[in-house]
mmCIF file of C-alpha atoms in Angstrom:
data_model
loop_
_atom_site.group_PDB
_atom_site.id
_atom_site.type_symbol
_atom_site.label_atom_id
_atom_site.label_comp_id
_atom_site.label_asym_id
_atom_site.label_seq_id
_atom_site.Cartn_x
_atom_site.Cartn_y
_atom_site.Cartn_z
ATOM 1 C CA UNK A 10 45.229 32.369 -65.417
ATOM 2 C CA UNK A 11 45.262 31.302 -69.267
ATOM 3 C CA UNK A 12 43.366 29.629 -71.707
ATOM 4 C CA UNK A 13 46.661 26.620 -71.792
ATOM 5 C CA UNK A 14 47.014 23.985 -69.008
ATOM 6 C CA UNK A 15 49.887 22.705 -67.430
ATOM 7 C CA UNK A 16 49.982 19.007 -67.947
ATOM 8 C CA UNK A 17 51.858 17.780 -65.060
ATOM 9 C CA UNK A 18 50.112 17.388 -61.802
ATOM 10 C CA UNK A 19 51.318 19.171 -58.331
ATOM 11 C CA UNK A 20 52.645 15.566 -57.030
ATOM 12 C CA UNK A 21 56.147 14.335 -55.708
ATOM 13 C CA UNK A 22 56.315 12.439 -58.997
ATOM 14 C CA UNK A 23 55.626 15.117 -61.256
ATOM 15 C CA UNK A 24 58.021 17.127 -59.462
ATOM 16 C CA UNK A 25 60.871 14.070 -59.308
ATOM 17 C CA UNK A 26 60.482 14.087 -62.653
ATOM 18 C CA UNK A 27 60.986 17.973 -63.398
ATOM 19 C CA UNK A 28 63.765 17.184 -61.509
ATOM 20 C CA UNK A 29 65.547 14.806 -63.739
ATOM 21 C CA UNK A 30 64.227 16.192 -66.567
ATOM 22 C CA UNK A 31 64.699 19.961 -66.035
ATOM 23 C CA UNK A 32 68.147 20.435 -64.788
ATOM 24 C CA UNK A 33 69.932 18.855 -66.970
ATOM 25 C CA UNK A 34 73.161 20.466 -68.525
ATOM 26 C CA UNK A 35 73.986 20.876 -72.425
ATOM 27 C CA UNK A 36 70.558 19.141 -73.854
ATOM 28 C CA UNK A 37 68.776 20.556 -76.438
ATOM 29 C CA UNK A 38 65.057 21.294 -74.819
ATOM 30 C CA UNK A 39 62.588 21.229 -77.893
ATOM 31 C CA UNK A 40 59.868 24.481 -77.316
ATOM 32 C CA UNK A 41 56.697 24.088 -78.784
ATOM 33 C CA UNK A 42 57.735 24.896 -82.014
ATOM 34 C CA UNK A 43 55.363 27.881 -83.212
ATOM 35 C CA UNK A 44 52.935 29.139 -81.281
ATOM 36 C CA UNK A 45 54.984 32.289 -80.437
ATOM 37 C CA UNK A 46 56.427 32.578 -83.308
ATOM 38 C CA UNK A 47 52.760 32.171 -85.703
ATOM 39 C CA UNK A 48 51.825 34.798 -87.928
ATOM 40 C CA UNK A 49 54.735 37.221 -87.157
ATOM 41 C CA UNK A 50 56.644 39.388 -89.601
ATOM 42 C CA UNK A 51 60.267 39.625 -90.158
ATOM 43 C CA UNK A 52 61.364 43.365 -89.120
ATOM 44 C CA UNK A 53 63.981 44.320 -91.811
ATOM 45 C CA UNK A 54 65.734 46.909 -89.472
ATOM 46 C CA UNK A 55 65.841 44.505 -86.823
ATOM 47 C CA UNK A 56 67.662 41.892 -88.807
ATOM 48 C CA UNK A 57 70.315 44.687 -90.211
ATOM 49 C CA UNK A 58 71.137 45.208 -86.658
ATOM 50 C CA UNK A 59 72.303 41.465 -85.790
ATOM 51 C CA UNK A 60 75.889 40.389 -85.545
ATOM 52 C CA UNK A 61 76.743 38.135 -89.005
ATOM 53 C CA UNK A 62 77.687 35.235 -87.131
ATOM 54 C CA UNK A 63 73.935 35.356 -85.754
ATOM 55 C CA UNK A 64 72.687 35.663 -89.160
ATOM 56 C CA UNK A 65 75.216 32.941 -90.710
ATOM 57 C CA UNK A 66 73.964 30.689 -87.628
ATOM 58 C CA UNK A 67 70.189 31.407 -88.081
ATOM 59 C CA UNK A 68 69.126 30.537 -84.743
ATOM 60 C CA UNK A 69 69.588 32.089 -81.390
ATOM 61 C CA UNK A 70 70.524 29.405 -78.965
ATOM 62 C CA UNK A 71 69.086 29.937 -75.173
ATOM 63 C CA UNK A 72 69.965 28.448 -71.994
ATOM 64 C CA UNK A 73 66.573 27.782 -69.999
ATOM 65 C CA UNK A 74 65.511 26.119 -66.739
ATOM 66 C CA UNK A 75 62.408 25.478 -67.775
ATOM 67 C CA UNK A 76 60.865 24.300 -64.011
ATOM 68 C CA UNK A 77 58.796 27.318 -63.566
ATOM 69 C CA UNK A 78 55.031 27.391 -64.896
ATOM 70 C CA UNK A 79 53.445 29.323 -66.644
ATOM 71 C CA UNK A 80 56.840 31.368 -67.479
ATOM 72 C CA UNK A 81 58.401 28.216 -68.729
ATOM 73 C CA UNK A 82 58.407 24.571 -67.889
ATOM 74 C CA UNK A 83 57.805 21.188 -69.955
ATOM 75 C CA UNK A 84 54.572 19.495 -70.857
ATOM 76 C CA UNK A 85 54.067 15.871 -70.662
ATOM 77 C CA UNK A 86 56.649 15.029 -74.004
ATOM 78 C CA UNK A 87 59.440 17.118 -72.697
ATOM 79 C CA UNK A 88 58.652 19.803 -74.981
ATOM 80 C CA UNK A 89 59.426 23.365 -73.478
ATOM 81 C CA UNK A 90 56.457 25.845 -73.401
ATOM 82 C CA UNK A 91 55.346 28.814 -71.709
ATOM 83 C CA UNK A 92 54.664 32.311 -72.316
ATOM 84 C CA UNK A 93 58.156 33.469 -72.000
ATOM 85 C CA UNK A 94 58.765 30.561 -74.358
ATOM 86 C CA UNK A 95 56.263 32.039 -76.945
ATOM 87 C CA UNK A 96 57.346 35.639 -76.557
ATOM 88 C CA UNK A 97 61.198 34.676 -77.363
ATOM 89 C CA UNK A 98 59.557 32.643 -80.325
ATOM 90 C CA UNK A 99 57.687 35.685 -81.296
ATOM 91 C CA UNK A 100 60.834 37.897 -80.960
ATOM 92 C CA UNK A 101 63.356 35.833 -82.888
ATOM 93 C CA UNK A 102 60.515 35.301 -85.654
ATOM 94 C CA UNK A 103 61.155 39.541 -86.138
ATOM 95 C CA UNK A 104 64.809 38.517 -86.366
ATOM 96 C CA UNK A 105 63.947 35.814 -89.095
ATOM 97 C CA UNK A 106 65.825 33.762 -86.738
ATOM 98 C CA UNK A 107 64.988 30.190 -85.422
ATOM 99 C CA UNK A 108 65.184 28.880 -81.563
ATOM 100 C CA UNK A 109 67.328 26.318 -79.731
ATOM 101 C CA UNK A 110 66.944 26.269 -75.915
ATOM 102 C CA UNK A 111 69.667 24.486 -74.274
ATOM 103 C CA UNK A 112 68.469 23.047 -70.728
ATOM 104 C CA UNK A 113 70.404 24.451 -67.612
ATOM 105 C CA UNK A 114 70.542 24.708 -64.055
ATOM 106 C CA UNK A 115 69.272 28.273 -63.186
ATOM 107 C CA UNK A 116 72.796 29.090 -61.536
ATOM 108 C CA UNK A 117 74.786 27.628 -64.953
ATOM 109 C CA UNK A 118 72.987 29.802 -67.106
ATOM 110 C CA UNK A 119 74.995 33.387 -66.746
ATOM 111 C CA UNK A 120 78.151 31.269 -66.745
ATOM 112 C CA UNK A 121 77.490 30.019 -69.704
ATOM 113 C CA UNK A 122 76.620 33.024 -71.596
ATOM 114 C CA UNK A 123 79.878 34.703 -70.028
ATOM 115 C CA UNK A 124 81.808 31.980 -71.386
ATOM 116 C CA UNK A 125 80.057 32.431 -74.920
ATOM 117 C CA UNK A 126 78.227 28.786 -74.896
ATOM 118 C CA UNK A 127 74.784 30.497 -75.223
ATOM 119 C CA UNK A 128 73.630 33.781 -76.387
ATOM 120 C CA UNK A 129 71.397 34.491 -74.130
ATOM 121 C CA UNK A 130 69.264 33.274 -71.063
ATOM 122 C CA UNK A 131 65.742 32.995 -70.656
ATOM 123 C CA UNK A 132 64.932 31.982 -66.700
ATOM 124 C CA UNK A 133 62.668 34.797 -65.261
ATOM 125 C CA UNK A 134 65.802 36.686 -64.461
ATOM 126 C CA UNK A 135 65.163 39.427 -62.254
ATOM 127 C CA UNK A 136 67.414 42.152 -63.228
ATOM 128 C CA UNK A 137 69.998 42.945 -60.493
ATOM 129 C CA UNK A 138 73.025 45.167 -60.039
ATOM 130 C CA UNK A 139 74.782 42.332 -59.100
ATOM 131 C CA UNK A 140 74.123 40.152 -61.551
ATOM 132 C CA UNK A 141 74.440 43.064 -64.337
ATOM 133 C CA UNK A 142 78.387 43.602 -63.129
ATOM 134 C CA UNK A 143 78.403 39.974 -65.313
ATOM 135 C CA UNK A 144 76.382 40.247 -68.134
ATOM 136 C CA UNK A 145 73.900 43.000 -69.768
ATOM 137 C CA UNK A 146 69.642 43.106 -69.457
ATOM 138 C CA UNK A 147 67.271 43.673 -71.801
ATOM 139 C CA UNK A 148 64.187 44.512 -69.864
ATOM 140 C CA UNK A 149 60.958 42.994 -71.256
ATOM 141 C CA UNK A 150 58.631 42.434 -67.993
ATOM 142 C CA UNK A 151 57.867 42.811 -64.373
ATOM 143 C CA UNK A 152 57.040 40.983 -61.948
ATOM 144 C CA UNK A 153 56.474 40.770 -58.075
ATOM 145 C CA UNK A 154 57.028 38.437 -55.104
ATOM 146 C CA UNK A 155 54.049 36.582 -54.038
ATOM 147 C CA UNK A 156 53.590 34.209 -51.220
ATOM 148 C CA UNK A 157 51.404 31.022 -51.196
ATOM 149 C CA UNK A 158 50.720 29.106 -48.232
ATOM 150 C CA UNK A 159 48.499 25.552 -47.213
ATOM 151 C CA UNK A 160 44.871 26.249 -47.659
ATOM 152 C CA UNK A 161 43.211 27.347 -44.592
ATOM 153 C CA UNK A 162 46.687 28.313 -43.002
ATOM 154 C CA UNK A 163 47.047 32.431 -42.847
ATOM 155 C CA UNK A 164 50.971 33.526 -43.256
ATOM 156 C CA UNK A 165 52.033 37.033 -43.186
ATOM 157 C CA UNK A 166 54.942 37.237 -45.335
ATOM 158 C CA UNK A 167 56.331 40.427 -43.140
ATOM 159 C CA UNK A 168 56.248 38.213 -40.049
ATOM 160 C CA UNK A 169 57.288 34.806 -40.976
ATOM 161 C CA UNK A 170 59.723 33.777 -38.491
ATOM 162 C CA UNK A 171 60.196 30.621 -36.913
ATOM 163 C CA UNK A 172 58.800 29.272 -40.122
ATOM 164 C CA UNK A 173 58.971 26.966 -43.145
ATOM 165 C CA UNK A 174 59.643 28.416 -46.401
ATOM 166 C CA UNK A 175 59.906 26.642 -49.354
ATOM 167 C CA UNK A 176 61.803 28.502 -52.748
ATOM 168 C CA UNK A 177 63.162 27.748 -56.004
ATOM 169 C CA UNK A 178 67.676 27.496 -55.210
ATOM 170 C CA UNK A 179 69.553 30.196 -56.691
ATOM 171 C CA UNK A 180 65.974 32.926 -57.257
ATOM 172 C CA UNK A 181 65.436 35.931 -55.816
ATOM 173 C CA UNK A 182 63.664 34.513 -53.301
ATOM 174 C CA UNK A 183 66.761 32.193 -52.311
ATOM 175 C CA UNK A 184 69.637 34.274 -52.279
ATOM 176 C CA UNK A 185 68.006 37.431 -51.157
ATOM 177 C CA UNK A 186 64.565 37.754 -50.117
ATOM 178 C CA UNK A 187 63.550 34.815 -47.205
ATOM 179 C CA UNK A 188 67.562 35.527 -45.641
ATOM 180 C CA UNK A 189 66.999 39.269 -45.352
ATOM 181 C CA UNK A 190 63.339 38.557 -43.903
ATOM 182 C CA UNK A 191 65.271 35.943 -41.413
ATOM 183 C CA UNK A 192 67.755 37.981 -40.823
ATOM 184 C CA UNK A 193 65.448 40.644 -39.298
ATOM 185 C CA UNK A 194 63.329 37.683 -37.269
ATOM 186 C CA UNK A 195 66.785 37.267 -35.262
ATOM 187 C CA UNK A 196 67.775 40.737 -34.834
ATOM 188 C CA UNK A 197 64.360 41.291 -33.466
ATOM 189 C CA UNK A 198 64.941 38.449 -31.263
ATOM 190 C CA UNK A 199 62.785 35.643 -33.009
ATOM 191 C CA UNK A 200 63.312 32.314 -34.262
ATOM 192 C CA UNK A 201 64.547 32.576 -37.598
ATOM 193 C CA UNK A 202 62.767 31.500 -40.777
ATOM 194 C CA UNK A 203 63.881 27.845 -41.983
ATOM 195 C CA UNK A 204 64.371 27.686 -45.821
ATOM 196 C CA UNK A 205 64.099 24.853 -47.945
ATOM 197 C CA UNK A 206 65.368 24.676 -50.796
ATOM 198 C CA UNK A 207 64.684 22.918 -54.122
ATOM 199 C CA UNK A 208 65.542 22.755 -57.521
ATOM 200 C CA UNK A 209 62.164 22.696 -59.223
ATOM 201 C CA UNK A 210 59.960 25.002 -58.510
ATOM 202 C CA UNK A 211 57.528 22.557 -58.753
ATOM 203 C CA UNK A 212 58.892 20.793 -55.772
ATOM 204 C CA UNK A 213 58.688 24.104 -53.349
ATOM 205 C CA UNK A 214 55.177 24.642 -54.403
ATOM 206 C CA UNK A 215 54.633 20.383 -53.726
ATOM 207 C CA UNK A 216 56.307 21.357 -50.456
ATOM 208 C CA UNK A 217 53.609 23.513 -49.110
ATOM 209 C CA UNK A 218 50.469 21.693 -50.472
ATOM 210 C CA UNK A 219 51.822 18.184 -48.273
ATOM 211 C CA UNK A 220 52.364 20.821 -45.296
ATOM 212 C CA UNK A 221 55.885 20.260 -45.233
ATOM 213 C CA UNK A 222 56.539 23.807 -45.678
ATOM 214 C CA UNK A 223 54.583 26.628 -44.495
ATOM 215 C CA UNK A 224 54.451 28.629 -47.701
ATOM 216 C CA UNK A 225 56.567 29.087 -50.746
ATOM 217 C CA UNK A 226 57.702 32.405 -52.151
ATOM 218 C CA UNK A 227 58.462 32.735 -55.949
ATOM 219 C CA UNK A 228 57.649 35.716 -58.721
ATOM 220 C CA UNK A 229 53.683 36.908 -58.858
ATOM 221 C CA UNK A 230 52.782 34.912 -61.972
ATOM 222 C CA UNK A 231 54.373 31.925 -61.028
ATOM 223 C CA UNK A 232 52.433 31.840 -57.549
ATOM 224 C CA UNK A 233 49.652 33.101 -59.121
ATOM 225 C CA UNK A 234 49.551 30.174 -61.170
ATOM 226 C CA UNK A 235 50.550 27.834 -59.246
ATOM 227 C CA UNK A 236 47.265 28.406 -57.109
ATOM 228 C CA UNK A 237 45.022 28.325 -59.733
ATOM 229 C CA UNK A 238 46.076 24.651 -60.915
ATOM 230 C CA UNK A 239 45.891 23.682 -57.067
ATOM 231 C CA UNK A 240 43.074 26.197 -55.593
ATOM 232 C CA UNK A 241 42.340 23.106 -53.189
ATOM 233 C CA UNK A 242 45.461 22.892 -51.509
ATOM 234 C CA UNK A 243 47.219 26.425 -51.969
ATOM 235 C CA UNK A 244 46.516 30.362 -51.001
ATOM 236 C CA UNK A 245 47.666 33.560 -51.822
ATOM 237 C CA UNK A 246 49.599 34.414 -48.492
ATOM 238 C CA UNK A 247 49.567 38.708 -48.657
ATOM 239 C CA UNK A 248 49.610 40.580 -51.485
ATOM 240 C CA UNK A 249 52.630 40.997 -54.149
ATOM 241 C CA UNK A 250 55.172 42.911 -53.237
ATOM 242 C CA UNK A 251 59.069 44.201 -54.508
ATOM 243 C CA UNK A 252 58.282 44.692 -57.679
ATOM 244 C CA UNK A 253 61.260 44.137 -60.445
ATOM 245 C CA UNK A 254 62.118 43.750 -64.188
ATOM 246 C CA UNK A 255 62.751 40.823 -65.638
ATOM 247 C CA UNK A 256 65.559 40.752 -68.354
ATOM 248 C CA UNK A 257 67.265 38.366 -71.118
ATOM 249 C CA UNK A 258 71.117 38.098 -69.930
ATOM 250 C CA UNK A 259 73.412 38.656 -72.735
ATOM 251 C CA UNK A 260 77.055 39.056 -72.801
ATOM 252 C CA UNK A 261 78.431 42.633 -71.896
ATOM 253 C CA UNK A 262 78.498 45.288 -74.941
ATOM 254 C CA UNK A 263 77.397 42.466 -77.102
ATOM 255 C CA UNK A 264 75.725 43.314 -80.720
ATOM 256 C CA UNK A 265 72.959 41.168 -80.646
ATOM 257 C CA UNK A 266 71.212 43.569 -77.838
ATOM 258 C CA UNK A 267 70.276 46.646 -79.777
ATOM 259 C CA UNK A 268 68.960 44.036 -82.260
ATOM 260 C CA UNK A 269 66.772 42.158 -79.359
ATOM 261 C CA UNK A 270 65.655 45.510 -78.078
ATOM 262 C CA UNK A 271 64.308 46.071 -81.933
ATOM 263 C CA UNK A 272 62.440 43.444 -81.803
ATOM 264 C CA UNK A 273 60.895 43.338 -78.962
ATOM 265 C CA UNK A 274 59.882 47.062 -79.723
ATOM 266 C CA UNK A 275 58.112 45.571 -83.232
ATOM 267 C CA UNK A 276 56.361 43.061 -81.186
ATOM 268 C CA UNK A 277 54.999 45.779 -79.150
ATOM 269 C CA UNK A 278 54.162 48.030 -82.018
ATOM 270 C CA UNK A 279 52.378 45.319 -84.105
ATOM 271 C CA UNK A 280 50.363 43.800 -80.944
ATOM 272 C CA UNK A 281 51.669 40.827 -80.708
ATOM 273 C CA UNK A 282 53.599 41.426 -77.346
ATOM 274 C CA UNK A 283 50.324 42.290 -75.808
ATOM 275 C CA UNK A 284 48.638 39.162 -77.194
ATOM 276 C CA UNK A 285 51.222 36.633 -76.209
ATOM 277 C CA UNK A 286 50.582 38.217 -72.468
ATOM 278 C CA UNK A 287 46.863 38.442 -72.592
ATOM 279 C CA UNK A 288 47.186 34.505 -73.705
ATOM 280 C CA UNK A 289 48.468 33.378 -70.815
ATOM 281 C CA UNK A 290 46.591 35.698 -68.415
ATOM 282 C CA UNK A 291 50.156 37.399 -67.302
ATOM 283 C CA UNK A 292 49.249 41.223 -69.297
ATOM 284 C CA UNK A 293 49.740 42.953 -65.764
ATOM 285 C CA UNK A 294 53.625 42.788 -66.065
ATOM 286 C CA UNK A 295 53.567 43.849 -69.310
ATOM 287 C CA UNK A 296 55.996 46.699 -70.675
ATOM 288 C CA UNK A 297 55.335 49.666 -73.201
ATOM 289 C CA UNK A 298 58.922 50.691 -73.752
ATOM 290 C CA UNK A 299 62.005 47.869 -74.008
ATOM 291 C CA UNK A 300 65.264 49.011 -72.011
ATOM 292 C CA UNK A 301 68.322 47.707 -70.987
ATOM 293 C CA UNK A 302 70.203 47.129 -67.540
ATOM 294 C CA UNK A 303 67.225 48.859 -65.757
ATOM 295 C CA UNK A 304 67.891 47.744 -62.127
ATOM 296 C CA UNK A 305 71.542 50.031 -62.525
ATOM 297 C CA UNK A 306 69.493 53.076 -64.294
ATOM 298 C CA UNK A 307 66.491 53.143 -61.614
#
């Protein structure tokens, strides 16, 4: 899907590793330092919309689980990268600001930016209404569900009971998607669907290609992905489905949004949104208009 590769091989070591690595509370995650970020202007009316202690700080600091490729994960120094990673580059580069991404469990992330120790998240978020009655979205992709399953194995992702299903803890996926498809299994008097969970999604995607899960379920571009690194042991398992926006949480009513929405509409206007998506091969979910909270305004 992209012109970058992922560095770290679909193995229980690599994903052992993403494990100790990647979910580790209150460290400092260096991103790639650039990429994003190269060649883009400073947008004056962006930067007269930020909050002064934003500007006195000069650096938006981001709490990231960074165990999902291509969106964002590390490469073999530790360094964070990804195209989310370069598109929040690019976007704080309108602000004139600098990045600091701050490594967190996917379910300490909101928490933390309720309890003003971040000021923002970048995870892959899907924007929910249940997660918005704790923080505030700004809107700047979408994605789908897609399955995978073990080459040669056909799964139907709409009739997957009595099943193993391997998914990221705390996702969509987790918390939402693989209970309400058991759920239905056992009203319809079926075996329900057995979900495994992991912390990495490295390690649910590991899962299927040893054949100790069934399939995996996880957002389009990550699945997407993760079968083209592994095209010999992996399958796309249906098409995508449920379509959703992803969104940056931020703190309720805080100032910094309308200055994040700004940006992200320069990006758009001078290209370099598109370009940052067409990079990676991930330009399908792209946007054309910025909002905010959209899973509340339909």
């Amino acid at each position: 899907m992209r012109i970058k590769t992922f560095v770290a091989p679909l193995a229980l070591a690599a994903a052992a590793a993403l494990l100790l690595t990647g979910c580790v509370n209150n460290e400092t995650a260096p991103s790639k330092g650039g990429d994003g970020a190269s060649g883009v202007s400073v947008d004056e009316a962006s930067v007269a919309l930020l909050p002064d202690d934003i500007k006195e700080a000069g650096k938006l600091v981001i709490g990231t689980d960074a165990n999902y490729p291509p969106n964002e994960y590390k490469d073999s120094d530790g360094t964070v990268i990804g195209w989310e990673i370069d598109l929040i580059d690019a976007m704080a580069a309108k602000l004139g600001l600098e990045t600091e991404y701050k490594a967190s469990q996917f379910d300490n992330i909101i928490p933390s930016i309720v309890g003003n120790k971040l000021d923002f998240g970048l995870s892959s978020f899907t924007d929910t209404i249940e997660r918005e009655e704790q923080v505030d979205f700004v809107n700047y992709y979408t994605a789908g569900v897609q399955w995978a399953s073990t080459k040669g194995t056909e799964v139907d992702p709409n009739n997957a009971c009595g099943l193993k299903v391997a998914v990221q803890s705390t996702t969509f996926q987790d918390t939402e998607e693989v209970p309400a498809k058991s759920d239905a299994c056992v009203a319809a008097g079926k075996e329900p669907i057995e979900k495994l969970q992991f912390e990495a999604q490295d390690a649910a995607a590991n899962a299927v290609a040893l054949g100790q899960a069934d399939a995996f379920s996880a957002d389009s571009p990550v699945t997407l992905y993760a079968i083209a690194q592994n095209g010999d042991k992996l399958q796309a398992a249906g098409e995508t489905f449920d379509e959703a926006p992803y969104g940056l949480p931020i703190a309720k009513d805080s100032e910094l949004t309308e200055a994040i929405v700004s940006a992200f509409e320069a990006l758009i206007a001078d290209g370099t949104y598109t370009e940052i998506l067409d990079e990676w091969g991930v330009a399908d979910g792209g946007l054309d208009e910025i909002t905010i909270n959209a899973a509340s305004k339909g």
